[in-house]
Every structure is written in C-alpha cells, then in structure tokens.
CSV table of C-alpha atoms and ligand atoms in Angstrom, one decimal:
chain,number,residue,atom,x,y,z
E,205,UNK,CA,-116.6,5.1,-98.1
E,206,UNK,CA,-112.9,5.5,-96.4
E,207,UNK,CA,-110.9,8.6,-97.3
E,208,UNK,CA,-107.3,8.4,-98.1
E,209,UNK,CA,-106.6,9.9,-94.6
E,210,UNK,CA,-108.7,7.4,-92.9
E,211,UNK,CA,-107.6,4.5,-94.7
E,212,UNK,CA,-103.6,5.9,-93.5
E,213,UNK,CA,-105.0,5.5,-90.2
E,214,UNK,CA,-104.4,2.2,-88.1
E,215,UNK,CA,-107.2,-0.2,-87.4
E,216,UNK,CA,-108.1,0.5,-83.9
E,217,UNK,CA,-107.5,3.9,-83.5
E,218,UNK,CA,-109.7,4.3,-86.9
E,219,UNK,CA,-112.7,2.0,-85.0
E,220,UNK,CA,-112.2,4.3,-82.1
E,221,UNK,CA,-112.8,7.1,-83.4
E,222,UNK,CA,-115.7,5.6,-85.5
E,223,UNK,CA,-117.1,4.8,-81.9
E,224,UNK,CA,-117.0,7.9,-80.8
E,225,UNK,CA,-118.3,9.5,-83.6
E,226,UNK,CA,-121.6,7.3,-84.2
E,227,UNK,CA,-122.2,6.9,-80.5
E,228,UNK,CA,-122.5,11.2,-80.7
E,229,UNK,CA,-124.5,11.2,-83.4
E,230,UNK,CA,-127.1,8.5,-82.6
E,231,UNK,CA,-127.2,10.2,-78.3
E,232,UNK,CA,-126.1,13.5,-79.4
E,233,UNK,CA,-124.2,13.6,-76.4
E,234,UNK,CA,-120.0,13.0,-76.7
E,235,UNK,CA,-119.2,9.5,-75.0
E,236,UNK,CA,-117.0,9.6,-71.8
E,237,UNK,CA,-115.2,6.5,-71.8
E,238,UNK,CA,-113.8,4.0,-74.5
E,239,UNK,CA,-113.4,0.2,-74.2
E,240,UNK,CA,-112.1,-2.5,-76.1
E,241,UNK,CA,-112.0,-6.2,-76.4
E,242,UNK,CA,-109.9,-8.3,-78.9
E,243,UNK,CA,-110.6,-11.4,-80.5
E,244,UNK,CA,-108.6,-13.9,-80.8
E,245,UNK,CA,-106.7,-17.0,-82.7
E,246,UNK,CA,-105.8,-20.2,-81.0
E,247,UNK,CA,-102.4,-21.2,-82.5
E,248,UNK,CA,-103.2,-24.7,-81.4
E,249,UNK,CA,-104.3,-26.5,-78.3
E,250,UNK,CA,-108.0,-27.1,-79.4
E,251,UNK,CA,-110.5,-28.6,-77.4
E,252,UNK,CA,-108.4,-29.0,-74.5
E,253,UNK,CA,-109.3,-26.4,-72.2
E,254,UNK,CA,-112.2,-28.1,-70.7
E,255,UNK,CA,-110.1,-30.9,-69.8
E,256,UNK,CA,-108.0,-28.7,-68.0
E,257,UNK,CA,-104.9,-28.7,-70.6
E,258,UNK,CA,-102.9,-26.6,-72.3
E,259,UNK,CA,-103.8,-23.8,-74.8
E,260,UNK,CA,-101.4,-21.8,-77.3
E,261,UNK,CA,-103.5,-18.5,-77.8
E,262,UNK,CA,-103.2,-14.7,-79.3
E,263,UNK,CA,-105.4,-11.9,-79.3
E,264,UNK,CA,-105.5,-10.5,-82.8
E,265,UNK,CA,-106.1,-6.6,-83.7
E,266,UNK,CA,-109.2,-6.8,-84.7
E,267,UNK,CA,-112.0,-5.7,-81.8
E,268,UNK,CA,-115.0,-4.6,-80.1
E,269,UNK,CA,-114.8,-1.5,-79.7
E,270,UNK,CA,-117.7,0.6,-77.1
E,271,UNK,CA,-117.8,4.1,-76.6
E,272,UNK,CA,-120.3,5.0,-73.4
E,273,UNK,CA,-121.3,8.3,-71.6
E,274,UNK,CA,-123.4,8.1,-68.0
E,275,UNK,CA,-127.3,8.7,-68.5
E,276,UNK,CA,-126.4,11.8,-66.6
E,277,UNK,CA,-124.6,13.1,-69.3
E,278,UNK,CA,-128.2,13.3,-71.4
E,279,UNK,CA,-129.6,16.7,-71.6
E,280,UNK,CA,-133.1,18.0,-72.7
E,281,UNK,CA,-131.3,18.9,-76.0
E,282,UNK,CA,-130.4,15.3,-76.8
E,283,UNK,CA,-134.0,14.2,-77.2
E,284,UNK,CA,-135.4,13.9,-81.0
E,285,UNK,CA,-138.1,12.8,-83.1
E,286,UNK,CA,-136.0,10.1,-83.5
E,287,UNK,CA,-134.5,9.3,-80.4
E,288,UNK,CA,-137.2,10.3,-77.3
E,289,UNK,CA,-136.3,10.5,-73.7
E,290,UNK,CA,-135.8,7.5,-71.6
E,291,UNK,CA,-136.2,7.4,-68.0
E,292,UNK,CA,-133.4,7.8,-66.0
E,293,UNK,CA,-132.7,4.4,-64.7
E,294,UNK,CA,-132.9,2.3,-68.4
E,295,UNK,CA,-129.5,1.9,-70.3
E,296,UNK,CA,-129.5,2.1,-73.7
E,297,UNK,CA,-127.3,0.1,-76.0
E,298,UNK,CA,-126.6,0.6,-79.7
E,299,UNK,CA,-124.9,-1.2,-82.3
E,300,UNK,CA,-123.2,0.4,-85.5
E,301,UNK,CA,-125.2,-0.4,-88.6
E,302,UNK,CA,-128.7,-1.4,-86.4
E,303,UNK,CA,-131.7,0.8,-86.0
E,304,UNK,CA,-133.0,-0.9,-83.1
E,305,UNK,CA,-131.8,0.4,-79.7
E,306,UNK,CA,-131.7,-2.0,-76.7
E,307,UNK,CA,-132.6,-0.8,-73.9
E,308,UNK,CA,-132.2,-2.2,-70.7
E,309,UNK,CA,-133.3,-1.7,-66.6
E,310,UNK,CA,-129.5,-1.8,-64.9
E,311,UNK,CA,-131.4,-1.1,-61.6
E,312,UNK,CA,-133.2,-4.3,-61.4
E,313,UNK,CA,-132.0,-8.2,-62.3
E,314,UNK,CA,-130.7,-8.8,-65.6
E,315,UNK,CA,-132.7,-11.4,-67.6
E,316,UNK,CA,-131.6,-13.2,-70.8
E,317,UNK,CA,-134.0,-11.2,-73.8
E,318,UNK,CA,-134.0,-10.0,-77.6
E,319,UNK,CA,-132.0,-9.1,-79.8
E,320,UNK,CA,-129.8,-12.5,-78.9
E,321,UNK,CA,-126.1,-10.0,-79.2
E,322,UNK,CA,-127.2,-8.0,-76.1
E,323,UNK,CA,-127.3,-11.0,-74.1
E,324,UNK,CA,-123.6,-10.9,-73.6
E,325,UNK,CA,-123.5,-7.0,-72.2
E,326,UNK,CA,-126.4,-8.2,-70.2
E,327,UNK,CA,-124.4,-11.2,-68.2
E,328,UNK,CA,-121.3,-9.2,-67.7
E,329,UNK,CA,-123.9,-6.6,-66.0
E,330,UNK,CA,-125.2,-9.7,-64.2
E,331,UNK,CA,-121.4,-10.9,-63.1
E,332,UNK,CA,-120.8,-7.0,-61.6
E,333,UNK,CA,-124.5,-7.0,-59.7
E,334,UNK,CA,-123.7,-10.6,-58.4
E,335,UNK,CA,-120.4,-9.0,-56.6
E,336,UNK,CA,-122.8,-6.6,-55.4
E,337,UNK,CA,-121.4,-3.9,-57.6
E,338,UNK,CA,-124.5,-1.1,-58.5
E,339,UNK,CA,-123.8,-0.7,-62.1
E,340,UNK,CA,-124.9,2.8,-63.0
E,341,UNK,CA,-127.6,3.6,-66.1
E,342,UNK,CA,-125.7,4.4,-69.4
E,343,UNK,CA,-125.7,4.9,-73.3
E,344,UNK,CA,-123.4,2.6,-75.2
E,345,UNK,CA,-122.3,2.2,-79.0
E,346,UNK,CA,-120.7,-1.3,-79.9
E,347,UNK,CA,-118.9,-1.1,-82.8
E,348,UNK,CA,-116.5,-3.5,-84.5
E,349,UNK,CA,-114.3,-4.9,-87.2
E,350,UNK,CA,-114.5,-8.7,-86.1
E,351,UNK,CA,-116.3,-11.1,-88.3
E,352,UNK,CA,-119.3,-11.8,-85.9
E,353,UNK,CA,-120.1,-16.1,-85.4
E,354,UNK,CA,-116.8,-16.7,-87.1
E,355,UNK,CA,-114.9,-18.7,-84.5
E,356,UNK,CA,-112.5,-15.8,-83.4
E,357,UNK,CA,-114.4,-15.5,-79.9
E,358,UNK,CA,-116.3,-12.1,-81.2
E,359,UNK,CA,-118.4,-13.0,-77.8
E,360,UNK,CA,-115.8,-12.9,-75.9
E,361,UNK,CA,-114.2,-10.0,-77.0
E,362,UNK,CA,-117.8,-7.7,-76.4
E,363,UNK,CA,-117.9,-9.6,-73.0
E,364,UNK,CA,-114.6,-8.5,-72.2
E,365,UNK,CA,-115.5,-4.8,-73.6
E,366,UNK,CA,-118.0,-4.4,-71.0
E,367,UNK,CA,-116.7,-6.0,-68.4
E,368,UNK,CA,-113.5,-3.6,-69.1
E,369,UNK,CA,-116.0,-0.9,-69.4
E,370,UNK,CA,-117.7,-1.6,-66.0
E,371,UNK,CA,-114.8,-1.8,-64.0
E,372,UNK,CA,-113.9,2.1,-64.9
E,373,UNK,CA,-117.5,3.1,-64.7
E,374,UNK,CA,-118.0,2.0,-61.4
E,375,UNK,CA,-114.7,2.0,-60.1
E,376,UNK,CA,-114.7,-1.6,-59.2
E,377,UNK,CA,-111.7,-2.9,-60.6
E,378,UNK,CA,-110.6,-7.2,-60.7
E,379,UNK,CA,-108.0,-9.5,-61.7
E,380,UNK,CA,-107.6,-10.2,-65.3
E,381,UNK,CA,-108.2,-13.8,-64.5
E,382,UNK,CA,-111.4,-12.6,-62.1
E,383,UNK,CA,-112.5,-10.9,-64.7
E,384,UNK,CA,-112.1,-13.3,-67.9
E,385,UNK,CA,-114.2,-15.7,-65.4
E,386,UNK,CA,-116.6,-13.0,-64.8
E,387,UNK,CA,-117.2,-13.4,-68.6
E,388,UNK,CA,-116.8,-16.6,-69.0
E,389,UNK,CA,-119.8,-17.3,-66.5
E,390,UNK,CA,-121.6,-14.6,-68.8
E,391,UNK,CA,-121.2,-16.9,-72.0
E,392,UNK,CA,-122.4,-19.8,-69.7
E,393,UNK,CA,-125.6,-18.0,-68.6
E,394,UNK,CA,-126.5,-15.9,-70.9
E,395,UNK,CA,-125.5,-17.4,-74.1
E,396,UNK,CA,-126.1,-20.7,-72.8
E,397,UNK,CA,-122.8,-22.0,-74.1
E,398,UNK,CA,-120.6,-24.5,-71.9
E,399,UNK,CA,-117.0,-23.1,-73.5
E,400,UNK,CA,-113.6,-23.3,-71.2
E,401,UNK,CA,-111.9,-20.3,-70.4
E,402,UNK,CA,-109.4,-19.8,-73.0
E,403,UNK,CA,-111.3,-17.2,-75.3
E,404,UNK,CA,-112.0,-15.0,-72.5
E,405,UNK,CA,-108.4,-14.9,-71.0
E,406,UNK,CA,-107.0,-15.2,-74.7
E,407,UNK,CA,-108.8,-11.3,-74.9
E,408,UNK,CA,-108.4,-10.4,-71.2
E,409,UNK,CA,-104.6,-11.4,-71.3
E,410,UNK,CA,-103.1,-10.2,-74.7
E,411,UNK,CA,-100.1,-9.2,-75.0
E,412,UNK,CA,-98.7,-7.8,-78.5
E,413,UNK,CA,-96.3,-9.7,-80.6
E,414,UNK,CA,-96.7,-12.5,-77.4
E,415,UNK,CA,-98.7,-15.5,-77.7
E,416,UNK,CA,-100.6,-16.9,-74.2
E,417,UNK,CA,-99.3,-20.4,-73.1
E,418,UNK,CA,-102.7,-21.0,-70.6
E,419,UNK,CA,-102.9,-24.2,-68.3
E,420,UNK,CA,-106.3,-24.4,-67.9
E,421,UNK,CA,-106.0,-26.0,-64.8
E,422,UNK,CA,-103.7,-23.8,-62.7
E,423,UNK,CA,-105.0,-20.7,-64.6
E,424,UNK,CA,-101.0,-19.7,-65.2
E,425,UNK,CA,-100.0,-18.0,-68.2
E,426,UNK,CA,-96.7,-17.3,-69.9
E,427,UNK,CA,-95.9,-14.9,-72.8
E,428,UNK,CA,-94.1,-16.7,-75.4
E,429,UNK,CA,-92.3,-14.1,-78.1
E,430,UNK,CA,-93.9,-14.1,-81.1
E,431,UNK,CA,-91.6,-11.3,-82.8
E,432,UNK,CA,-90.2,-13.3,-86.0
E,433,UNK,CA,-90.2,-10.4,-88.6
E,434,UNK,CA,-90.1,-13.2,-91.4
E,435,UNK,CA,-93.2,-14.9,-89.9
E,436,UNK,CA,-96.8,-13.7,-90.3
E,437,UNK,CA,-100.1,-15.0,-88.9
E,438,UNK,CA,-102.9,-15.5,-91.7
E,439,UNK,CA,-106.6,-16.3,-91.0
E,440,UNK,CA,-108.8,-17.8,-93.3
E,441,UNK,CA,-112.3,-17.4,-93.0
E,442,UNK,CA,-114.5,-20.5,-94.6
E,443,UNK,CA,-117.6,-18.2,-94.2
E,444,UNK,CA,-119.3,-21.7,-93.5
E,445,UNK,CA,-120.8,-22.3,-90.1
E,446,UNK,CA,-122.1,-25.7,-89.8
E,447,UNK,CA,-125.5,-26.2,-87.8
E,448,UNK,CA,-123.4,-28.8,-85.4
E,449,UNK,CA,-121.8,-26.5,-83.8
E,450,UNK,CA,-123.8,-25.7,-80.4
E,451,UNK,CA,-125.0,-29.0,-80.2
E,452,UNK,CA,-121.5,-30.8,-81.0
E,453,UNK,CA,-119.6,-28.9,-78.7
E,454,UNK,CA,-121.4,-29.9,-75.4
E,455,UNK,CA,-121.7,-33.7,-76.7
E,456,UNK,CA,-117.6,-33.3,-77.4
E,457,UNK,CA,-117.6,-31.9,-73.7
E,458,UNK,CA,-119.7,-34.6,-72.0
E,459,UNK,CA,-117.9,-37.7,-74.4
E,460,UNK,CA,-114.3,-36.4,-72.9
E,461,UNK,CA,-115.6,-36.2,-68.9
E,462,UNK,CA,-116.8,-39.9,-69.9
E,463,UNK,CA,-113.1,-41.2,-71.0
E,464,UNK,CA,-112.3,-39.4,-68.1
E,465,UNK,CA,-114.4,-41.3,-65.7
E,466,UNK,CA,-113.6,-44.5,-67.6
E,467,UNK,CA,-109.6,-43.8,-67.0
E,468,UNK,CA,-110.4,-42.9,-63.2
E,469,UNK,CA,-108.7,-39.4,-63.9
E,470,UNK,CA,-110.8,-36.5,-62.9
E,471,UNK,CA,-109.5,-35.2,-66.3
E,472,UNK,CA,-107.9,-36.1,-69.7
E,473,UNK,CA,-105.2,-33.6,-68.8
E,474,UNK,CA,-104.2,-36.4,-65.7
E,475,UNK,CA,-104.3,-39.3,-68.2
E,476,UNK,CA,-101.5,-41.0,-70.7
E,477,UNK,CA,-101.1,-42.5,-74.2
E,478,UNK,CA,-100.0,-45.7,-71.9
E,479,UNK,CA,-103.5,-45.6,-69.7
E,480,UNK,CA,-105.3,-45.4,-72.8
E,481,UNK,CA,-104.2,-47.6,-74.7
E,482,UNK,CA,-104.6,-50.2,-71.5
E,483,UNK,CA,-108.1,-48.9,-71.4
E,484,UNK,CA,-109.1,-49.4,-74.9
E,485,UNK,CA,-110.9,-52.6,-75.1
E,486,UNK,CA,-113.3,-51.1,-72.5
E,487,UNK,CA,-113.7,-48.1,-74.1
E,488,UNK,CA,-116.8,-46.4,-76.4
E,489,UNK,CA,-114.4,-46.4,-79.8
E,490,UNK,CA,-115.8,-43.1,-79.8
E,491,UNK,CA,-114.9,-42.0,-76.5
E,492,UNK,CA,-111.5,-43.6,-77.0
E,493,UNK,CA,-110.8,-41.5,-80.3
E,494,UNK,CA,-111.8,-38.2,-78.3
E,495,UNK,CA,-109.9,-39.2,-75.3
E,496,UNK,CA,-106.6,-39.8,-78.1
E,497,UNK,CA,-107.9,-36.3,-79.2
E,498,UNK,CA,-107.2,-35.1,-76.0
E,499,UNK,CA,-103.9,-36.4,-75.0
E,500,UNK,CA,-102.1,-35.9,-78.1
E,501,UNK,CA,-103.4,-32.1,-78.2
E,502,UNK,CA,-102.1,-31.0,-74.8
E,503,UNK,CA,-98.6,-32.5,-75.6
E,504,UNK,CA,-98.5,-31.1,-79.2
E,505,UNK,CA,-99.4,-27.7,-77.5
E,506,UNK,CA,-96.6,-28.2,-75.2
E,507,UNK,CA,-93.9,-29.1,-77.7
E,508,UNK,CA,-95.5,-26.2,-80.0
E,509,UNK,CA,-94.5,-23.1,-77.7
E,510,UNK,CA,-91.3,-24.5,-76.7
E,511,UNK,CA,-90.8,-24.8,-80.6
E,512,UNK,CA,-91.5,-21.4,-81.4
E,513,UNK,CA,-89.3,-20.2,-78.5
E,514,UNK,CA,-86.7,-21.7,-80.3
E,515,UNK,CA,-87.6,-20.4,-83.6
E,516,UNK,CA,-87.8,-24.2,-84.6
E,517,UNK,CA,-91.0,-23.4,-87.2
E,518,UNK,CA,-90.9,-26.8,-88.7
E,519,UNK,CA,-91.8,-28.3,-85.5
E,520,UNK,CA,-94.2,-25.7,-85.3
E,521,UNK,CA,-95.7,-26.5,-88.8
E,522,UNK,CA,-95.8,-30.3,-88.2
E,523,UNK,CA,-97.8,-29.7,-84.7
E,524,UNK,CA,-100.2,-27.5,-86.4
E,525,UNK,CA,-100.9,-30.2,-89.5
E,526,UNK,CA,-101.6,-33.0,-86.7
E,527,UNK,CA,-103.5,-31.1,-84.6
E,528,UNK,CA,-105.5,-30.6,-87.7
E,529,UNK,CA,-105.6,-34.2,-88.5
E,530,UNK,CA,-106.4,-35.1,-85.0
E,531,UNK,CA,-109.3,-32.5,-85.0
E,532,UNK,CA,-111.0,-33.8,-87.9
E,533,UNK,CA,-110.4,-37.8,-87.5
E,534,UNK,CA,-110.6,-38.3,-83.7
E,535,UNK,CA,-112.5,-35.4,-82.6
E,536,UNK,CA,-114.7,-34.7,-85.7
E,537,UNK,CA,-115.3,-31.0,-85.5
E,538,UNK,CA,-113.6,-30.4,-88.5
E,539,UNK,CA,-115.5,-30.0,-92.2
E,540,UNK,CA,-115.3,-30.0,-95.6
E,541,UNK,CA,-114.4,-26.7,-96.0
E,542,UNK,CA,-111.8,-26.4,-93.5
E,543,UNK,CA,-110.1,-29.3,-94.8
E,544,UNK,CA,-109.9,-28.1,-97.3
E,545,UNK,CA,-108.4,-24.8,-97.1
E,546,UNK,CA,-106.0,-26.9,-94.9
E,547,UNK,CA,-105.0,-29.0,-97.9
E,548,UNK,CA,-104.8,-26.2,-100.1
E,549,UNK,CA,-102.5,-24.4,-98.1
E,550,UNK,CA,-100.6,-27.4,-98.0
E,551,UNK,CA,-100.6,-28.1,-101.6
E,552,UNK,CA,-99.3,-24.2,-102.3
E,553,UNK,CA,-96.5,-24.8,-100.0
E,554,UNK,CA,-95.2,-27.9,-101.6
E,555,UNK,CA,-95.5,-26.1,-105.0
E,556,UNK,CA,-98.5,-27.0,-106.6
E,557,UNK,CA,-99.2,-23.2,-107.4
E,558,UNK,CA,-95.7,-21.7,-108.4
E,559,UNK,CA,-92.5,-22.3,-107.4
E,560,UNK,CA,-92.8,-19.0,-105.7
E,561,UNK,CA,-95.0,-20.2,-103.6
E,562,UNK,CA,-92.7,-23.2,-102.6
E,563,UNK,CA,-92.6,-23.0,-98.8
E,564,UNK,CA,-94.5,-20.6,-98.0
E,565,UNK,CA,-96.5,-22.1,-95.6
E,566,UNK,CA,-95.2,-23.1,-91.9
E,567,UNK,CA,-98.0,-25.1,-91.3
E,568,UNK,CA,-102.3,-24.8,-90.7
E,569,UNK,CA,-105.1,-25.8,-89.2
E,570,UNK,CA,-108.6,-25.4,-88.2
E,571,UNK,CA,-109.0,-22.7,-85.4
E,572,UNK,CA,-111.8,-22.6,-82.5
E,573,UNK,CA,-114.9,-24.7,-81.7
E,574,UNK,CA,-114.9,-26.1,-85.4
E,575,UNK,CA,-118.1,-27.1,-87.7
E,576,UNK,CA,-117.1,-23.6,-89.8
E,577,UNK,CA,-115.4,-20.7,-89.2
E,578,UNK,CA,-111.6,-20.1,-89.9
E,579,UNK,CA,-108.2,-21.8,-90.4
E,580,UNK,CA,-105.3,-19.9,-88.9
E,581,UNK,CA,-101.7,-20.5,-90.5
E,582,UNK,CA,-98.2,-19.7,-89.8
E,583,UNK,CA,-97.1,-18.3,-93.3
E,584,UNK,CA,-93.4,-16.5,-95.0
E,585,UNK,CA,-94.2,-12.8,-94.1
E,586,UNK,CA,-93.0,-11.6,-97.1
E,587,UNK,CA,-95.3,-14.3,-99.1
E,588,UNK,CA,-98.5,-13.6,-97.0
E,589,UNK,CA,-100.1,-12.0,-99.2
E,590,UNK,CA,-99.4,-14.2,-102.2
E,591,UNK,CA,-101.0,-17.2,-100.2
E,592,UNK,CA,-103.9,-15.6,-99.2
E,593,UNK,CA,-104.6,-14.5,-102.5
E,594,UNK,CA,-103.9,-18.2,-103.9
E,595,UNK,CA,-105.5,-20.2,-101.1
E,596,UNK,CA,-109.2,-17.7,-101.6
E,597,UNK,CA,-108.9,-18.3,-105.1
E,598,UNK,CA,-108.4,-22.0,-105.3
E,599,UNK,CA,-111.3,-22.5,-102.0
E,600,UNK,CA,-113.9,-20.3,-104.4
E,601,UNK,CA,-113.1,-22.3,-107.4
E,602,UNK,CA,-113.8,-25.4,-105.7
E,603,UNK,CA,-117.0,-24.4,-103.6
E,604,UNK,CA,-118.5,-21.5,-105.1
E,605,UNK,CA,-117.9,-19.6,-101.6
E,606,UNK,CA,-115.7,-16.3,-101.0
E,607,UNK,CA,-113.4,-16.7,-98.1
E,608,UNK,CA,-112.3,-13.8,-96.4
E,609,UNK,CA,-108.8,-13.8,-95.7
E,610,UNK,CA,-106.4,-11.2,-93.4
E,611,UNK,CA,-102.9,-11.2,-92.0
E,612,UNK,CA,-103.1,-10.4,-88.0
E,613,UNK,CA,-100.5,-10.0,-85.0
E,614,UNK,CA,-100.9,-10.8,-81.9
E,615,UNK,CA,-102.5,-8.0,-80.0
E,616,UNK,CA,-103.0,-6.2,-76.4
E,617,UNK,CA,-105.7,-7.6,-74.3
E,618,UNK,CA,-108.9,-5.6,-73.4
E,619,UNK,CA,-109.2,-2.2,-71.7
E,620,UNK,CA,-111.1,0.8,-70.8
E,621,UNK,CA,-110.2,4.4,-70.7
E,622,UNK,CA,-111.6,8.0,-70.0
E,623,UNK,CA,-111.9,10.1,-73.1
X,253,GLA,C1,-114.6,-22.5,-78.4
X,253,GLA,C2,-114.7,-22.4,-76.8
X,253,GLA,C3,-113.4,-22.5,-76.2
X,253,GLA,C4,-112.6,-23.7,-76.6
X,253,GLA,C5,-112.7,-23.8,-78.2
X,253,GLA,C6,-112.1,-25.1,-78.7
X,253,GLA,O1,-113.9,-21.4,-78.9
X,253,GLA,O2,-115.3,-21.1,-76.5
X,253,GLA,O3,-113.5,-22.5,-74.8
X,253,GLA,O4,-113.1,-24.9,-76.0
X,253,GLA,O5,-114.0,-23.7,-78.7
X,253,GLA,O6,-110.7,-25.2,-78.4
C-alpha cells in the first residue's frame, strides 16, 4: 500500500526511489547508478515510419526505471540463503514483483534465452559488445509503471534504460540517434520484431511538454510546443491485445515495400495521391488500400504539427479521426475495441453523455502497432477527467472489459545517472 507521503510524491521520482530500494533489498548492496527510459504515445503518423515518413510522437511520464551497482560492489555479507554467490563474471538481472533472477555471462556473446523480457537487456548488451565496448558484470533491478504489451513501446523504453545505463557504466557514450538504432537493432534481433525507429527515438529524444516531429528518412527531428494549459493528453487502454499483432505487422511491412516496387518509388514516402491513383488498375486492391494508407498518413502528420503550432486544435482533431479511419479501413490494424472507444469518445464530445461533456474531446484515435492496445486523445484539460471516467464506463458496459485510463504529458527522454 502507498502512504500519504508517498502518494504526494511525483511519479518518477516515487519509481526511483522504489528502484533503489528493492534493488538493496533483493542484492543487499545500495545500487550505484539509476537509469530511465520512457514510453511513449504517437500523436499520429502510424505505420509510416518504415516507409520512411513522418511521425508526430511524445514520450509520456510513465517509465522503466533500473537501478544497478558493479558486481564489485558485492561483498561476502551480501550472500543469503536466499540469494548465494555468483561468480564474478555473470550479471544478474531482477525484476520488481518476480522471484526468478536472470542471470547472464556479459563476458561471452549474448544469445537470445528465457524469460522472453530479458531478451531486450540482452540485445542492447549485444549492440555495446558489437562496437567492441567490454560491458562490465553487474546487478540490475527493472522496475516500472508502464503497462507492459500495451502498445506504449514498454520495449523500447527498457531498451533505452539499458542502453542509457551502459553508456555511464562503461563510459562509452553515443548519439541519441546512434543509440535509439543501437536499440532498435536490439528489438530486431532479439525480440525478433521488424518495427521502424520511431519508438526508440520517441524515448531516446523526449523532450517535456514538446512533441517529436521525426522524418524517418533523414532521421531529423524538431520539437513542436505542446504547452496548451487547456489541452490534456488522455490514454486509453482497451486491455485487448489481438493475436494479429506480430504476424500483421510484418505482412503490413512487406504489402507497403510491394506498392512501393509497383509505383517504382524505393518508398511510399516518394510516392503521390496522383501516382496512385494512375497505378490503381494494376494494383493488389489490398496493396492499393495500404499504399492510400500510407500517403494520406504522412501528409495528415504533416498538416497535424503545423496545426498544433498554431494552436489550430480542430485541425488537429479532424487529422486524428481520419487517421483513425484510415487505420482501420485501409490498413486494417484497427479492432473492435478500439473503434470503439474511438466512437465513444466521439459520441461524448458531441453530447451524447451530458451537455457537460459537449466538446470535450479534440479528437482520437488508435495509437501504435494496432490489433489492441490503447487510443490516445487530445481532450479539454479541465474535462479530462470527466471523459475518462465516461468513456471507461460506457467501453465496460458494452464489452464486459475494464479499460485503464490516465492523463499523460509529454516527457524527457531516457538517461542515466550516478547515485
Ligand atoms: C510499432 C512499431 C513502430 C511503428 C508503429 C506503428 O509501435 O514498433 O516502429 O511502426 O508500430 O506506427
């Protein structure tokens, strides 16, 4: 249970210390350093960062948090009955809330093993040793407050942990971009998921009340403000996650390289409404609705940051409906579920639950790969609240499953420190 004082506290420094303080109890030696990784929300821009587009992007303040100490910092004292001594070259890797600890042989080539969460720190270890970086033996304790699977790039945030957590443990330090590929590749290898870069610089490049405009082709980012007191980011979570999703997401991949081909661009990102509509008759119908996908995403990104630049939220709210609209009738990742929390945050905002509520909603959509997970919306700050409340109640009443619900702001990207 949380004290009063605790619950006073702010998120993150509240995980922190939470880090620190399991990581002493389970190695009964103080951690040294502290690293964190953010997840993140995609505002909208979905699907497009494989076909080298545009992306619209914030971390959010919820995290990975690790606490770690060297293996030197082990002393005789530290072993117990319930923790025995390890020799001195095997890492050992905990996780709040799990008995079992991983350990693992930093010395020698990492290899992709049980239990499936560790395979993350293990490909970020692999990305360091690859540079030819010797990544010293350590204890670790991963704790967090991001719902895990729940499209909000929790991989990417404990990939951006560690690699955050390397670079000050060995003193080896990279680029933000270097470093978000580092993890990317991880994900690739290690998770054996094909995903584009923008989770991993969405946590690597955070800045707070900022969202990340990302070309995925040149890699350059802007900051666009974000600092509307009457506006508030709300994420719903479906708590669905469809068995599609792995499987989808590289068929979405290879369908898109196939327009691609078919339009002789070497990607969507190079082709037109015009050259696709010329190209249609020869088309897959499937690979034409993609492709549409596609093309209308990266523009609607586009217009979308230069929209909330200009504080033109209706704009903003329209985008985010299409892209929703567009995900779920040309793409197909959408689902059930998310369309509906889509409609019925819709439906609150053009007063079907009070006149209160009239408004209250700048606009939503689905958020990440798809096939599950959560629905991000722009809401009336001083409403949020109300509309998550109203939008959980309705989605229950209507499936019989809790959605879990917070407000979020757009974060700082990862780091490391020394305690
Ligand atoms: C997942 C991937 C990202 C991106 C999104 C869809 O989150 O990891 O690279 O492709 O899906 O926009």
């Amino acid at each position: 249970m949380i004290s009063d004082a605790q619950e006073r506290l702010p998120r993150l420094p509240r995980l922190i210390e939470q880090a620190t303080a399991t990581f002493t109890k389970r190695f009964a030696h103080p951690p040294k350093w502290v690293a964190i990784g953010p997840g993140r929300v995609n505002l909208i821009g979905e699907h497009v960062d494989y076909n080298d587009g545009f992306v619209l992007p914030m971390a959010i303040d919820r995290h990975i948090v690790i606490a770690a100490a060297p293996a030197s910092a082990r002393c005789a004292l530290s072993a117990t009955e319930s923790l025995p001594q390890v020799p001195s070259h095997i890492s050992r890797l905990a996780s709040d809330g799990q008995e079992q600890l991983v350990e693992i042989d930093t010395t020698s080539a990492m290899k992709r093993s049980d239990p499936a969460w560790a395979n993350y720190v293990r490909g970020v270890i692999a990305g360091f040793q690859d540079r030819g970086i010797t990544v010293p033996t350590f204890d670790a304790m991963v704790v967090s407050d991001l719902p895990m699977g729940g499209g909000l790039s929790s991989s990417a945030a404990i990939e951006m942990a560690t690699a955050s957590l390397l670079e000050i443990m060995t003193g080896h330090f990279m680029s933000l971009a270097e470093k978000a590929l580092l993890c990317q590749r991880a994900e690739h290898e290690f998770a054996r998921v094909p995903c584009g870069i923008m989770d991993q610089f969405a946590s690597a490049m955070g800045r707070r009340d900022h969202l990340l405009l990302l070309d995925c082709r040149s890699q350059q980012i802007s900051h666009v403000p974000l600092q509307d007191d009457s506006i508030a980011v709300l994420i719903v979570n479906s708590n669905v996650r469809h068995e599609l999703s792995d499987g989808g997401y590289a068929q979405r991949r290879s369908q898109c390289e196939q327009a691609a081909a078919m339009l002789g661009v070497s990607s969507l990102r190079d082709a037109t409404m015009a050259d696709l509509a010329a190209a249609e008759s020869q088309m897959e119908p499937v690979n034409y609705r993609r492709a549409r996908h596609v093309i209308s995403e990266i523009q609607r990104t586009t217009e979308a940051a230069a929209a909330v630049e200009a504080a033109q939220w209706d704009d903003v709210g329209k985008a985010m409906y299409e892209s929703h609209a567009s995900l779920r009738d040309d793409f197909e990742v959408s689902c059930a579920e998310l369309d509906l929390l889509v409609e019925l945050a819709r439906g609150i905002s053009e007063g079907q639950a009070s006149d209160v509520l009239r408004d209250s909603v700048i606009g939503c959509r689905m958020t990440g790969g798809g096939f599950g997970g959560c629905v991000v919306s722009l809401v009336k700050k001083h409403l949020a609240s109300k509309v998550a409340a109203e939008i959980s109640k309705r989605y229950e009443l209507k499936t019989g499953i809790a959605a879990t619900a917070f407000i979020t702001r757009p974060a700082d990207g990862a780091k490391a420190w020394l305690l």
